[in-house]
Coordinates of C-alpha atoms in Angstrom, one line a residue:
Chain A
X1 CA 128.8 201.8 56.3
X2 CA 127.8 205.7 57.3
X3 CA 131.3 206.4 57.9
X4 CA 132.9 204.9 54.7
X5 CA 130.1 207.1 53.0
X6 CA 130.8 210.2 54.4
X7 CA 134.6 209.5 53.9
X8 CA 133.9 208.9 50.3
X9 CA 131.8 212.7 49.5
X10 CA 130.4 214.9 52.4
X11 CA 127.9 216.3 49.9
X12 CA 125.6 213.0 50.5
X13 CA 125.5 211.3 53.0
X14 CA 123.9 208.4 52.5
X15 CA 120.3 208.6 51.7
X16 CA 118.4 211.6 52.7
X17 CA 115.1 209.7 53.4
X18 CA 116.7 207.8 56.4
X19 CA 118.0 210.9 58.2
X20 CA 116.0 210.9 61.0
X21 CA 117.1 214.8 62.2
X22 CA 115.1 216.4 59.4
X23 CA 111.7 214.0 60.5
X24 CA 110.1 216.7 63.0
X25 CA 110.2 219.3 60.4
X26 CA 108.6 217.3 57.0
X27 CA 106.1 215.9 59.5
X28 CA 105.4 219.5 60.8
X29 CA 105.2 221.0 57.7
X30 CA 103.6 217.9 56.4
X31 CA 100.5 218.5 58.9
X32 CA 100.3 222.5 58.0
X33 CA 100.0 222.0 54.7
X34 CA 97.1 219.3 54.9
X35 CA 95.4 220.9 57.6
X36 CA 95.1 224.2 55.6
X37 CA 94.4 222.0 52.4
X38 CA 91.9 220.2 54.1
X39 CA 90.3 223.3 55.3
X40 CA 90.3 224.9 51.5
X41 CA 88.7 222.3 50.2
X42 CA 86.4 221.1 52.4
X43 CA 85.3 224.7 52.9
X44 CA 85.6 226.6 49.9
X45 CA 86.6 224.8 47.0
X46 CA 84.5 221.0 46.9
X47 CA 81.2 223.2 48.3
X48 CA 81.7 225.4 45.0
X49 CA 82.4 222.4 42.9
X50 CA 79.2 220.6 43.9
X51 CA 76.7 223.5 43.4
X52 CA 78.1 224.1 40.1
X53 CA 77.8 220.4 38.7
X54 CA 74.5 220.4 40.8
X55 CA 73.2 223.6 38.9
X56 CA 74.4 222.6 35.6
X57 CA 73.1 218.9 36.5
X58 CA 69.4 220.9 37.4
X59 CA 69.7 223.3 34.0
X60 CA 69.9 220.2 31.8
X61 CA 67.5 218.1 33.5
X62 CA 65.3 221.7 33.3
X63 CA 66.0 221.6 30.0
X64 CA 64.9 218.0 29.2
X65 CA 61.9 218.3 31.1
X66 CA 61.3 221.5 28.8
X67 CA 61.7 219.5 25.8
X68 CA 59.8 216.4 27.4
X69 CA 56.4 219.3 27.6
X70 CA 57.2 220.3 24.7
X71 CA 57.0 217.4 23.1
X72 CA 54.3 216.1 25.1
X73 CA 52.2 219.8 24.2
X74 CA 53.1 219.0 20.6
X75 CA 51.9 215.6 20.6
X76 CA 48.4 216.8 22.0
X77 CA 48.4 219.6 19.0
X78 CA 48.5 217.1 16.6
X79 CA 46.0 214.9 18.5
X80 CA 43.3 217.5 18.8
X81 CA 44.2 218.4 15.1
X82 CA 43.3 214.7 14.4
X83 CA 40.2 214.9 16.4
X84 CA 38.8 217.5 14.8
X85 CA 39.6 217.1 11.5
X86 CA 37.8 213.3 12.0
X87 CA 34.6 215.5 13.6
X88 CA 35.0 217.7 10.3
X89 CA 34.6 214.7 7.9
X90 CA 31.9 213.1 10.6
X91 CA 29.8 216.1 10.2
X92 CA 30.3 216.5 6.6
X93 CA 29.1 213.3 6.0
X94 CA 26.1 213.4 8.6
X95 CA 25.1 216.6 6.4
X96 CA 25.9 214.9 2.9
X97 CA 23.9 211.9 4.5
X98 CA 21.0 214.6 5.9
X99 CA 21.0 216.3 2.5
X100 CA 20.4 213.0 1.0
X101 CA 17.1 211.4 3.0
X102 CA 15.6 215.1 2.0
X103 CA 15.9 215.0 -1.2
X104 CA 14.7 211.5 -1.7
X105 CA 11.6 212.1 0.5
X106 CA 10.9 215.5 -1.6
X107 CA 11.5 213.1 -4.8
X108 CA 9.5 210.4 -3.7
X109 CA 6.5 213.3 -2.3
X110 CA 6.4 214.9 -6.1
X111 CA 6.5 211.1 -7.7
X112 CA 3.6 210.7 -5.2
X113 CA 2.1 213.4 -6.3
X114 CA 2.6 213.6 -10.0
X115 CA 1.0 209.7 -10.2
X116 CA -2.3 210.9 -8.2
X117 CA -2.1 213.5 -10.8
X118 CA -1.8 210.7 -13.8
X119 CA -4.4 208.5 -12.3
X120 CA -7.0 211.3 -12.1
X121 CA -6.8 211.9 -15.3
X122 CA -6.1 208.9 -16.8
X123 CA -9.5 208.4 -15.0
X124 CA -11.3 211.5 -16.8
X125 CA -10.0 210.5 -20.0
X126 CA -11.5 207.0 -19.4
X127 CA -14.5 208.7 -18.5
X128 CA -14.7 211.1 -21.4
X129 CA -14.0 207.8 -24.0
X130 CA -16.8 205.5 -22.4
X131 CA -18.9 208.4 -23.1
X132 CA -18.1 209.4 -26.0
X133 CA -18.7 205.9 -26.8
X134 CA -21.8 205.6 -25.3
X135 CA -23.0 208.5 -27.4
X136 CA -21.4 207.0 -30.5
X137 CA -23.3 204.0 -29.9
X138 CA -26.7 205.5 -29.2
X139 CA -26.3 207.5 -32.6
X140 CA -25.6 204.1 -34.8
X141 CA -28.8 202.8 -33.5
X142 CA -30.6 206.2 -34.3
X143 CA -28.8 205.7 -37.2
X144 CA -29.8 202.5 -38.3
X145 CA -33.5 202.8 -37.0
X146 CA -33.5 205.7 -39.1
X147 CA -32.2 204.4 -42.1
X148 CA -34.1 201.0 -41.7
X149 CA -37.5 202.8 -41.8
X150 CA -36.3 204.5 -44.6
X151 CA -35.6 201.9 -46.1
X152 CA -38.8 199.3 -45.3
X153 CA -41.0 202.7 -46.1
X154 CA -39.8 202.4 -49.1
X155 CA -40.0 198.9 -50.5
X156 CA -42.8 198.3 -48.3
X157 CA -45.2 201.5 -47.4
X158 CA -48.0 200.0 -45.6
X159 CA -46.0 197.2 -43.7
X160 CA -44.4 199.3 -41.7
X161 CA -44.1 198.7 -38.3
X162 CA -41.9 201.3 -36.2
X163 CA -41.4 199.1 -33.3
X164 CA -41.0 195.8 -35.3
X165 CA -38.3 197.4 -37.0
X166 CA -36.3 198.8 -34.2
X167 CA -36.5 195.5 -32.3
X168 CA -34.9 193.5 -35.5
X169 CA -32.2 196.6 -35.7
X170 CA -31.1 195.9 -31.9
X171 CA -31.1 192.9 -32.4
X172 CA -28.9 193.3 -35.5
X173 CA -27.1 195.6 -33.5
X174 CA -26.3 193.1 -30.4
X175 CA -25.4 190.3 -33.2
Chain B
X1 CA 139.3 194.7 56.4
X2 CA 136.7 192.9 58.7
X3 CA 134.3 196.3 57.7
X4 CA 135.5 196.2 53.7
X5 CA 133.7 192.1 54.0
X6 CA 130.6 193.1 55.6
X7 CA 130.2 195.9 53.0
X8 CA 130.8 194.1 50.4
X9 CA 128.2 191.3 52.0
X10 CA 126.0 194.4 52.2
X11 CA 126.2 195.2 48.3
X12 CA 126.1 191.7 47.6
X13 CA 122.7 191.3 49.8
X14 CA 121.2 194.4 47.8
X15 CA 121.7 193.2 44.5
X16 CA 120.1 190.1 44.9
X17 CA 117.2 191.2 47.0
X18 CA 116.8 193.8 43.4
X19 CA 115.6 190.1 42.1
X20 CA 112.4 190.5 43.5
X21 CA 111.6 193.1 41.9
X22 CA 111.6 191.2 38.9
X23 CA 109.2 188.8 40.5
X24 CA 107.1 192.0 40.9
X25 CA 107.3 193.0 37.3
X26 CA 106.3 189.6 36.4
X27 CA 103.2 189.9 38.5
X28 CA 102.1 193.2 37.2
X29 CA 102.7 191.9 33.6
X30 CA 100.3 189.0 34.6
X31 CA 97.5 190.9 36.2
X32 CA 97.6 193.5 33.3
X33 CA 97.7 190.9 30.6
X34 CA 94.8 188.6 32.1
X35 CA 92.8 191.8 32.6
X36 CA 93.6 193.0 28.7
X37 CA 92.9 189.6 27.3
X38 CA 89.5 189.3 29.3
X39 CA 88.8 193.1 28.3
X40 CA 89.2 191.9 24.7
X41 CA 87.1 189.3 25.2
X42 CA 84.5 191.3 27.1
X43 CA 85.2 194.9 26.3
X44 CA 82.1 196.3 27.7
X45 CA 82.6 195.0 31.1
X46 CA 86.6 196.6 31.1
X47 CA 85.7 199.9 32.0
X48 CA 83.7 198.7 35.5
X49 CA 86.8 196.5 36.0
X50 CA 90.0 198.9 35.8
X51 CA 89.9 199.6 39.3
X52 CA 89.7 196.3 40.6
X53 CA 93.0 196.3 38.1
X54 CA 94.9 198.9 39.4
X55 CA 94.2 197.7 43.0
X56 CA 95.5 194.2 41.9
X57 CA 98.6 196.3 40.2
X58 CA 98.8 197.7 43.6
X59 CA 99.4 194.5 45.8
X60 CA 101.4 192.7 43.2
X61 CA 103.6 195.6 43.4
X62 CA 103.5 195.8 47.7
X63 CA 105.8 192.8 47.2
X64 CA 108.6 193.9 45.1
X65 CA 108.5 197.7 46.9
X66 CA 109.2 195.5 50.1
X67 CA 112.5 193.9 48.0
X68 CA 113.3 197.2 46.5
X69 CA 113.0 198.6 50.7
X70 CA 115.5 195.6 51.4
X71 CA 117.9 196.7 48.8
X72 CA 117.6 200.3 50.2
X73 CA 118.4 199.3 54.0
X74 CA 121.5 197.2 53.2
X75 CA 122.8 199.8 51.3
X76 CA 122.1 202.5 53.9
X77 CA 121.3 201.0 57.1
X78 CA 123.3 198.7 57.9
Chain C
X1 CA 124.5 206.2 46.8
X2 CA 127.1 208.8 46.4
X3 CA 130.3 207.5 44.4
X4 CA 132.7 209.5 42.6
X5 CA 134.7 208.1 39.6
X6 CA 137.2 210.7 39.4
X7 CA 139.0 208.9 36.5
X8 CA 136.7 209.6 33.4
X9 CA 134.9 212.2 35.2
X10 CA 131.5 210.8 36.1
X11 CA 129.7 212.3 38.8
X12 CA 126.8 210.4 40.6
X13 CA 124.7 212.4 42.8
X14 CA 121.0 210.8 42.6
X15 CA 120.4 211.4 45.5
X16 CA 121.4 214.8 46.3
X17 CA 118.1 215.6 44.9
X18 CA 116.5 214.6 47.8
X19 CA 118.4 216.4 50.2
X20 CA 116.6 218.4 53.1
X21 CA 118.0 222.5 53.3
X22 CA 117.1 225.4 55.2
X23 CA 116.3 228.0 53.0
X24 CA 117.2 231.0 54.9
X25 CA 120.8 230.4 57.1
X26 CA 123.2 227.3 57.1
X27 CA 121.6 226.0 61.1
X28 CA 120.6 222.7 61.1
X29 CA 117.1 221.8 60.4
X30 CA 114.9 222.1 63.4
X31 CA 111.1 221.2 63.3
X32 CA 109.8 224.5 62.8
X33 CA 112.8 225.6 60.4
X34 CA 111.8 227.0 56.6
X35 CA 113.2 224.4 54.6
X36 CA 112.4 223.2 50.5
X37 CA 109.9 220.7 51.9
X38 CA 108.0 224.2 53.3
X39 CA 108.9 226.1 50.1
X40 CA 107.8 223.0 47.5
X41 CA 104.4 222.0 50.0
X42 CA 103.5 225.9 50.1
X43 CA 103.8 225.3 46.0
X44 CA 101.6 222.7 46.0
X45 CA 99.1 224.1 47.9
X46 CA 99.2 227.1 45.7
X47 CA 98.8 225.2 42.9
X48 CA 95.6 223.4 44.4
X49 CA 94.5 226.2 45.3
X50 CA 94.6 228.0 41.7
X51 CA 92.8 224.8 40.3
X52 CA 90.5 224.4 42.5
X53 CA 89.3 227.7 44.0
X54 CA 90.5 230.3 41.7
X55 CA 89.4 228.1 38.5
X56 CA 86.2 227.7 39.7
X57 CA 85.8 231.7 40.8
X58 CA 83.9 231.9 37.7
X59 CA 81.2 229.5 39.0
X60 CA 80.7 229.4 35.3
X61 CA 77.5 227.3 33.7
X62 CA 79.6 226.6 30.9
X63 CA 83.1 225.7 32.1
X64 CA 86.3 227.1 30.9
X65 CA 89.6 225.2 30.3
X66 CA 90.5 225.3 34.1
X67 CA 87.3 224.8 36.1
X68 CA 86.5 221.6 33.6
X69 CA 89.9 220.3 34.8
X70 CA 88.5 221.2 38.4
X71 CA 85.2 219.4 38.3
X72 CA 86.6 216.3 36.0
X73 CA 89.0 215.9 39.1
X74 CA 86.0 216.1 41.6
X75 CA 84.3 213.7 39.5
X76 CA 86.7 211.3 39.2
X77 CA 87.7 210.8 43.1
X78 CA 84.1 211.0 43.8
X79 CA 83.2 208.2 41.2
X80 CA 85.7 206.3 42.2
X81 CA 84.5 206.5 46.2
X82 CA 81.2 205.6 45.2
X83 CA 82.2 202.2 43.1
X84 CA 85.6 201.0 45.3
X85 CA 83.8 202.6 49.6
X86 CA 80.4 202.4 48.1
X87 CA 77.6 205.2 48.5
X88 CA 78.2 205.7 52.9
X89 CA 81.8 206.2 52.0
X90 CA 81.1 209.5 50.3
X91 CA 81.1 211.3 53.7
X92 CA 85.0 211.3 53.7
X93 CA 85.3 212.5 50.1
X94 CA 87.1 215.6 51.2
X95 CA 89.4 213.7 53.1
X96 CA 90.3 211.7 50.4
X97 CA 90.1 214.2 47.8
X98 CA 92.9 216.1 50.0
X99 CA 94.9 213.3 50.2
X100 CA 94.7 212.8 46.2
X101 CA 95.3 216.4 44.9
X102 CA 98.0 216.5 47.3
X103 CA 100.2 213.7 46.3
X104 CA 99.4 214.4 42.5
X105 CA 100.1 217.8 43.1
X106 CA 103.3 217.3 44.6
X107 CA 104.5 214.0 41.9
X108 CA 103.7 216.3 39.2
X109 CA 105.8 219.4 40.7
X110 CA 108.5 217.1 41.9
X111 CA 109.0 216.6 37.6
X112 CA 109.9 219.9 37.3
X113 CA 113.7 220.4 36.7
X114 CA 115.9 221.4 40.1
X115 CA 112.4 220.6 41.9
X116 CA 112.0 218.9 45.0
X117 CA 109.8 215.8 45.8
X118 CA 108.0 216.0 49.0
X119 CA 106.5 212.8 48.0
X120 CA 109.6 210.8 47.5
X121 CA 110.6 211.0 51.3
X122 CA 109.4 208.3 53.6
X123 CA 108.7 210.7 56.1
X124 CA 105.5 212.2 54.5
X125 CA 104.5 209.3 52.9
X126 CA 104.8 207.1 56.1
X127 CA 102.7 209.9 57.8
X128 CA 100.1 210.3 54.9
X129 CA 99.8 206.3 55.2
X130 CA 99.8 205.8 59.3
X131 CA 97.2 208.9 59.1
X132 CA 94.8 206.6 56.6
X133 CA 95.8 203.5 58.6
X134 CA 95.0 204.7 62.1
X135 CA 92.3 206.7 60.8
X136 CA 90.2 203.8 59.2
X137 CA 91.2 201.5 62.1
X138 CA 89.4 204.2 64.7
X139 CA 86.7 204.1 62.4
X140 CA 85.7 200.4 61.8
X141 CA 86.1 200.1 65.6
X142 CA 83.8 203.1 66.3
X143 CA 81.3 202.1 63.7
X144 CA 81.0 198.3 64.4
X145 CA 83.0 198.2 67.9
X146 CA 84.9 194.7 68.1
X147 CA 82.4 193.2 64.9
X148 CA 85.4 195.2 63.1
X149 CA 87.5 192.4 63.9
X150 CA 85.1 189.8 61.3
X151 CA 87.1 191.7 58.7
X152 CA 90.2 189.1 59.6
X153 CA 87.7 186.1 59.8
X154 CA 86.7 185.0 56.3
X155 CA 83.4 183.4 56.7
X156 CA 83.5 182.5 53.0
X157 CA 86.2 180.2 53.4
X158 CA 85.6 176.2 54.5
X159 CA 86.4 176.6 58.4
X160 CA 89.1 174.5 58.8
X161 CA 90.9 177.1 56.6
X162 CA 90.2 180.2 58.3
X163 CA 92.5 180.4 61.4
X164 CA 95.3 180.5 58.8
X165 CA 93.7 182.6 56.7
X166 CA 93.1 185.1 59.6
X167 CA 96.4 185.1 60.7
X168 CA 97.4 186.4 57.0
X169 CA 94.8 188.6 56.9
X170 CA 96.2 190.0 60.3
X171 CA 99.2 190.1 58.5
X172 CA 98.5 191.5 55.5
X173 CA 96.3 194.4 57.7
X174 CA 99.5 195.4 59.4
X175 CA 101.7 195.7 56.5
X176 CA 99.1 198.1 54.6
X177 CA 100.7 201.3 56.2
X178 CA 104.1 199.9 55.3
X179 CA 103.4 199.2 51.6
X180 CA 101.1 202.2 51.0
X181 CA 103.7 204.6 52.1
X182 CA 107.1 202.9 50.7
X183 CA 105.0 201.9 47.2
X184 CA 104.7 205.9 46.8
X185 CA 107.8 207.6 48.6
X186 CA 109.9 204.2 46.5
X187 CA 108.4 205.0 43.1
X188 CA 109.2 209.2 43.5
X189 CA 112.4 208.3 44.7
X190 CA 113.4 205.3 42.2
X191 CA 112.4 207.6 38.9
X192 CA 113.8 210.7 40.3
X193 CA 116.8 208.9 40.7
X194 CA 116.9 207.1 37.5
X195 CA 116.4 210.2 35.9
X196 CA 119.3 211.6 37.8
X197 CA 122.2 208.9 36.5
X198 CA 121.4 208.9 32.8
X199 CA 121.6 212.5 33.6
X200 CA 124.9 212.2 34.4
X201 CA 125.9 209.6 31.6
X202 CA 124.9 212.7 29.5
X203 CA 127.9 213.8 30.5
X204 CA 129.9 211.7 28.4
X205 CA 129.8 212.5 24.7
X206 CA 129.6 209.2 23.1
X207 CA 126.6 208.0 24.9
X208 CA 124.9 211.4 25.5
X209 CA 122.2 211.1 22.3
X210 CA 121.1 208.0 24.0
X211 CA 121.1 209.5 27.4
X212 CA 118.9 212.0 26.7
X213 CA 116.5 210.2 25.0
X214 CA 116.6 207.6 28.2
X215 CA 115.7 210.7 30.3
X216 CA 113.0 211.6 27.8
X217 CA 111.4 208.6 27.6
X218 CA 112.0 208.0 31.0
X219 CA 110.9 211.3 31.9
X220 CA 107.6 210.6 30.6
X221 CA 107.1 207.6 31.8
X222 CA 107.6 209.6 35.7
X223 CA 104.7 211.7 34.5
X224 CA 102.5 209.0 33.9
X225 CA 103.6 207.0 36.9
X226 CA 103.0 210.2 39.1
X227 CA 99.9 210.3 38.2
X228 CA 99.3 206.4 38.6
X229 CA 101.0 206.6 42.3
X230 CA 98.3 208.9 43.6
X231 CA 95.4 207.4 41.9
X232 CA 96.5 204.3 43.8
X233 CA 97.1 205.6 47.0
X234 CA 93.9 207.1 46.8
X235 CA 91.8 203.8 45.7
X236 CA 93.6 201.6 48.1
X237 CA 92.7 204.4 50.8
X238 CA 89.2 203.5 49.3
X239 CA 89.6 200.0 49.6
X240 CA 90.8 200.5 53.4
X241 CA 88.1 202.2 54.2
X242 CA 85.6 200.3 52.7
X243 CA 87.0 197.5 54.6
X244 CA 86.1 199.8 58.1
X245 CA 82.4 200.9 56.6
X246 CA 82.0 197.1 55.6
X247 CA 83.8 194.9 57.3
X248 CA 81.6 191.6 56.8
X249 CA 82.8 190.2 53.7

């Protein structure tokens, strides 16, 4: 077979892969270029590699975290906003509530007052009537006693009896 | 004469063992078109799985490089 | 697979691309001898090294275009450890991570026109895979001394089942360097060399439209392989070593 080949065109003989002279120097070659490959990367290039992705890996999860505070920070804000707004209306209302027993003890103090006020003198006016009463009925009788002897000294003169007469007027009067 | 025979046996030899590496297309055409239709089916498991595909691609394909080295060696080597 | 067609004037070289020169002198190539796989490596590791260490200069709070595409590739290996090795597997992220930019770094340079493909030779792939291989081997036996070896006895299975089952796992374990290196060295190569033969169907006038737009299309379906290719060989590195961290199942 090799022979026919090379008879046939010098320029190839046969194939190239199974010429064993030109071994030594791809596997030479072969082992410089991985050893020095091997030394770039595992020295310079992969060590480079890693603290990049590594430091770009820690800026975003910085990042996040920043944003995960922030949000957290905002979060409280709004709570304590919440909180004391609630207090706010608490308080208003304890005051609104505060305002509101006052007043109605003051009211109910003047109502108090004003009906001692009433009673006193509805009571003095009572007092003032039954007396003016009393007076009114003291002058009938004089009145009448008066009036009576008038009138008996008239018709009658000398049957005239002061103390007869005022006992028939009373008891007129009571009748 | 006697050389001109086992050549042509030689040429002969490496043509057919090229068959195999029909068989090997075959193969690769199976494990790629199991793994699509089962990707179709399942498409969010694929992605986990193309390795375990190309490794598959891989030894269906050791056997028809071992025809195609055949081929080589009777056309060469011997 | 070098064939001339002298007749209509075809020209096939898809694998020329792959061929290793010195870059200074005709000699042959000797081990320490400058050569396109030193010129296109040293490019790669240039280019790492603008991404990751010059991008990231800055050490910028708010990233620009560059050091975002820095850290989203940090991210993404490191996620990736943490779901496929789980959280202990984290320790050998820079191990991992070197293994990662350097294949995507080189798949994605190898797309550049006239480029050359460190990935696409068996040779650094092999030793890229037997490093991960031996490496995670050392370290399931240094972390759980011969308890490493429960990782080929299923204890899950019904126990009649499990002598066959650890003879496949045993299997399977000793393959893992085989088909980790050829999956990535065979998908550069195969693309590359794809690329290469509608390349030269372009030469031909009444197919060339539909060349080039095979090599377009084609073309990006290289960038998105490239990309794929290390993002496995970095999660079945995972998966390896997960199996050394954790080897009860």
């Amino acid at each position: 077979m090799a022979d026919k080949v090379e008879g046939v065109a010098e320029t190839a003989p046969g194939m190239p892969q199974l010429d064993f002279s030109t071994f030594p120097n791809q596997i030479f070659w072969l082992c410089v270029t991985l050893v020095v490959l091997y030394l770039i990367l595992s020295r310079v290039a992969l060590p480079r590699i890693a603290t990049v992705l590594s430091e770009r890996h820690g800026a975003i999860q910085r990042d996040l975290d920043k944003a995960e505070e922030m949000k957290r920070s905002a979060v409280e804000a709004e709570n304590t906003y919440n909180k004391a707004l609630a207090d706010a209306r608490a308080k208003a209302n304890d005051i609104v509530n505060e305002a509101k027993v006052e007043m109605q003890k003051d009211l109910d103090k003047a109502i108090a007052k004003a009906d001692l006020e009433i009673a006193a003198k509805a009571a003095e006016s009572e007092k003032a009537i039954s007396a003016i009463k009393d007076s009114a009925v003291q002058s009938v009788e004089e009145v009448a006693n008066a009036t009576a002897n008038n009138i008996v000294d008239a018709i009658l003169p000398e049957a005239a009896d002061t103390k007869t007469i005022k006992a028939a007027v009373a008891a007129r009067l009571k009748g | 004469m006697e050389g001109d025979i086992v050549q042509m046996g030689a040429y002969i030899g490496a043509g057919l063992a090229c068959t195999g590496m029909g068989g090997a297309a075959v193969g690769v055409g199976h494990v790629v078109g199991n793994f699509l239709s089962g990707a179709l089916r399942n498409p969010s498991a694929a992605t986990g799985q193309t390795a375990t595909m190309f490794i598959g691609i891989a030894f269906a394909e050791a056997l028809g490089i071992f025809s195609f080295l055949v081929a080589l060696l009777l056309m060469f080597a011997v | 697979m070098a064939k001339e067609e002298a007749g209509n004037g075809l020209v096939f070289h898809p694998m020329d691309q792959f061929q290793i020169k010195t870059l200074f002198g005709d000699g042959p190539v000797h081990w320490y001898s400058f050569t396109n796989v030193t010129l296109w490596m040293g490019l790669t590791l240039l280019a790492i090294f603008a991404l990751l260490v010059l991008g990231t200069s800055r050490r910028a709070m708010i990233p620009n275009r560059i050091q975002s595409v820095g850290e989203l590739a940090y991210g993404f290996i490191y996620r990736m450890i943490e779901d496929v090795a789980g959280k202990d597997g984290v320790r050998y992220f820079p191990h991992i991570m070197t293994l990662f930019m350097f294949i995507v770094f080189s798949n994605f340079l190898g797309l550049l026109p006239m480029a050359f493909t460190t990935t696409s030779h068996i040779a650094v792939t092999g030793v890229l895979a037997m490093g991960v291989f031996l490496s995670v081997t050392i370290l399931g036996f240094a972390k759980h001394g011969l308890g490493f070896l429960s990782v080929f006895w299923i204890s899950s299975a019904p126990l009649p089942l499990r002598p066959i089952l650890a003879l496949i796992e045993v299997i399977s374990y000793f393959v893992r360097p085989l088909s980790h290196s050829i999956r990535l060295a065979g998908n550069m190569m195969a693309g590359h060399a794809v690329i290469k033969v509608f390349a030269a169907f372009a030469a031909v006038l009444a197919i060339s439209p539909f060349a080039i737009v095979a090599i377009t299309a084609i073309y990006a379906l290289e960038v998105l392989v490239a990309f794929i290719q290390a993002y496995v060989f970095a999660i079945l590195t995972c998966v390896y070593l997960k199996d050394a961290l954790h080897p009860h199942h």
